[in-house]
Amino acid sequence: MFIAMNRFRVNPERTEEFEQIWLERETHLKGLPGFVEFHMLRGPEEEDHVLYASHTIWRSREDFEAWTHSEAFRAAHANAGQSRREGLYLGPPKFEGFEVIQTVGND
C-alpha cells in the first residue's frame, strides 16, 4: 500500500474558501486502478496559517505513479493555478509519499 499526501499552508482568513474549493471539485479518482480512498484533513492552526493535508491511499506506488501520468490526473489538476487563489496559500503544497510497512485493523 502507498499513501500520497500533499500538505497545504492556508491563509487563516481564507480557510472557508479553501474548503469550498475542495468540496466542490471533481477528483477524477473513482474507478482508477489501485485507488483505495481519499481524505482531506484539516490540521492545527498556527499564527500565520492553517495546515491541511490531502491523503490518498493507493494499492501500490506503481498505481499512484500511473495516475500521475494519466488524463485523470491532468483533469483533476487543470485549475490548480487559478489567479483567484493568489494569497490563499503560503507557498506551494508539499508532497510526501509513504510506503505502508504495517497496518493494524479492528477485525
mmCIF file of C-alpha atoms in Angstrom:
data_model
loop_
_atom_site.group_PDB
_atom_site.id
_atom_site.type_symbol
_atom_site.label_atom_id
_atom_site.label_comp_id
_atom_site.label_asym_id
_atom_site.label_seq_id
_atom_site.Cartn_x
_atom_site.Cartn_y
_atom_site.Cartn_z
ATOM 1 C CA MET A 1 0.000 0.000 0.000
ATOM 2 C CA PHE A 2 1.128 3.577 -0.723
ATOM 3 C CA ILE A 3 -0.075 6.812 0.870
ATOM 4 C CA ALA A 4 0.350 10.072 -1.036
ATOM 5 C CA MET A 5 -0.017 13.322 0.893
ATOM 6 C CA ASN A 6 0.108 16.975 -0.024
ATOM 7 C CA ARG A 7 0.340 19.473 2.809
ATOM 8 C CA PHE A 8 -1.105 22.948 2.289
ATOM 9 C CA ARG A 9 -0.452 26.002 4.436
ATOM 10 C CA VAL A 10 -3.588 28.111 4.021
ATOM 11 C CA ASN A 11 -4.196 31.755 4.879
ATOM 12 C CA PRO A 12 -6.325 31.618 8.085
ATOM 13 C CA GLU A 13 -8.679 34.262 6.689
ATOM 14 C CA ARG A 14 -9.443 32.082 3.650
ATOM 15 C CA THR A 15 -9.986 28.605 5.098
ATOM 16 C CA GLU A 16 -13.679 28.624 4.164
ATOM 17 C CA GLU A 17 -12.765 29.373 0.533
ATOM 18 C CA PHE A 18 -10.106 26.632 0.516
ATOM 19 C CA GLU A 19 -12.513 24.057 1.931
ATOM 20 C CA GLN A 20 -15.232 25.019 -0.565
ATOM 21 C CA ILE A 21 -12.807 24.589 -3.472
ATOM 22 C CA TRP A 22 -12.016 21.054 -2.312
ATOM 23 C CA LEU A 23 -15.603 20.107 -1.502
ATOM 24 C CA GLU A 24 -16.833 21.225 -4.941
ATOM 25 C CA ARG A 25 -14.025 19.854 -7.127
ATOM 26 C CA GLU A 26 -14.177 16.691 -9.190
ATOM 27 C CA THR A 27 -11.365 14.416 -8.008
ATOM 28 C CA HIS A 28 -11.309 12.078 -11.037
ATOM 29 C CA LEU A 29 -10.214 9.253 -8.703
ATOM 30 C CA LYS A 30 -13.170 6.862 -8.586
ATOM 31 C CA GLY A 31 -12.651 3.729 -10.620
ATOM 32 C CA LEU A 32 -8.914 4.229 -11.127
ATOM 33 C CA PRO A 33 -6.787 1.077 -10.883
ATOM 34 C CA GLY A 34 -5.328 0.803 -7.399
ATOM 35 C CA PHE A 35 -7.190 3.776 -5.880
ATOM 36 C CA VAL A 36 -8.473 2.966 -2.371
ATOM 37 C CA GLU A 37 -9.647 6.221 -0.766
ATOM 38 C CA PHE A 38 -9.132 9.954 -0.385
ATOM 39 C CA HIS A 39 -9.300 12.224 2.672
ATOM 40 C CA MET A 40 -8.908 15.984 3.026
ATOM 41 C CA LEU A 41 -7.655 16.708 6.526
ATOM 42 C CA ARG A 42 -7.762 19.947 8.486
ATOM 43 C CA GLY A 43 -4.902 20.250 10.940
ATOM 44 C CA PRO A 44 -3.628 22.705 13.500
ATOM 45 C CA GLU A 45 -3.980 26.449 13.186
ATOM 46 C CA GLU A 46 -0.775 28.431 13.550
ATOM 47 C CA GLU A 47 -0.403 32.189 13.776
ATOM 48 C CA ASP A 48 0.110 32.629 10.016
ATOM 49 C CA HIS A 49 -1.645 29.562 8.506
ATOM 50 C CA VAL A 50 -3.943 26.587 8.926
ATOM 51 C CA LEU A 51 -2.427 23.248 7.926
ATOM 52 C CA TYR A 52 -4.395 20.966 5.593
ATOM 53 C CA ALA A 53 -3.366 17.655 4.040
ATOM 54 C CA SER A 54 -4.818 15.682 1.164
ATOM 55 C CA HIS A 55 -4.341 11.984 1.934
ATOM 56 C CA THR A 56 -4.774 9.417 -0.824
ATOM 57 C CA ILE A 57 -4.384 5.671 -0.330
ATOM 58 C CA TRP A 58 -3.289 3.500 -3.260
ATOM 59 C CA ARG A 59 -2.810 -0.250 -3.613
ATOM 60 C CA SER A 60 0.825 0.400 -4.650
ATOM 61 C CA ARG A 61 3.315 3.137 -5.510
ATOM 62 C CA GLU A 62 3.087 1.978 -9.117
ATOM 63 C CA ASP A 63 -0.680 2.618 -9.164
ATOM 64 C CA PHE A 64 -0.112 6.109 -7.757
ATOM 65 C CA GLU A 65 2.616 6.867 -10.294
ATOM 66 C CA ALA A 66 0.430 5.613 -13.154
ATOM 67 C CA TRP A 67 -2.289 8.028 -12.009
ATOM 68 C CA THR A 68 0.174 10.961 -12.031
ATOM 69 C CA HIS A 69 0.794 10.299 -15.737
ATOM 70 C CA SER A 70 -2.881 9.878 -16.637
ATOM 71 C CA GLU A 71 -5.510 12.064 -18.258
ATOM 72 C CA ALA A 72 -7.497 11.830 -14.981
ATOM 73 C CA PHE A 73 -4.581 13.474 -13.146
ATOM 74 C CA ARG A 74 -4.379 16.298 -15.686
ATOM 75 C CA ALA A 75 -8.142 16.844 -15.444
ATOM 76 C CA ALA A 76 -8.079 16.879 -11.623
ATOM 77 C CA HIS A 77 -5.308 19.494 -11.573
ATOM 78 C CA ALA A 78 -6.430 21.624 -14.533
ATOM 79 C CA ASN A 79 -7.460 24.607 -12.375
ATOM 80 C CA ALA A 80 -4.736 24.352 -9.748
ATOM 81 C CA GLY A 81 -3.015 27.591 -10.755
ATOM 82 C CA GLN A 82 -6.012 29.904 -10.984
ATOM 83 C CA SER A 83 -5.096 33.510 -10.243
ATOM 84 C CA ARG A 84 -8.097 33.998 -7.910
ATOM 85 C CA ARG A 85 -6.243 31.748 -5.481
ATOM 86 C CA GLU A 86 -3.391 34.218 -5.076
ATOM 87 C CA GLY A 87 -2.845 34.735 -1.362
ATOM 88 C CA LEU A 88 -4.809 31.605 -0.469
ATOM 89 C CA TYR A 89 -1.681 29.517 0.129
ATOM 90 C CA LEU A 90 1.531 30.299 1.976
ATOM 91 C CA GLY A 91 3.824 28.692 -0.592
ATOM 92 C CA PRO A 92 3.330 25.622 -2.781
ATOM 93 C CA PRO A 93 1.918 22.344 -1.456
ATOM 94 C CA LYS A 94 4.485 19.914 -0.049
ATOM 95 C CA PHE A 95 4.240 16.354 -1.362
ATOM 96 C CA GLU A 96 5.091 13.375 0.828
ATOM 97 C CA GLY A 97 4.811 9.734 -0.262
ATOM 98 C CA PHE A 98 4.833 6.786 2.138
ATOM 99 C CA GLU A 99 5.157 3.030 1.688
ATOM 100 C CA VAL A 100 2.969 1.309 4.287
ATOM 101 C CA ILE A 101 5.062 -1.072 6.380
ATOM 102 C CA GLN A 102 2.391 -2.024 8.928
ATOM 103 C CA THR A 103 -1.402 -1.867 9.152
ATOM 104 C CA VAL A 104 -3.351 -2.654 12.311
ATOM 105 C CA GLY A 105 -7.066 -3.158 11.828
ATOM 106 C CA ASN A 106 -10.010 -3.661 14.130
ATOM 107 C CA ASP A 107 -11.013 -7.059 12.770
#
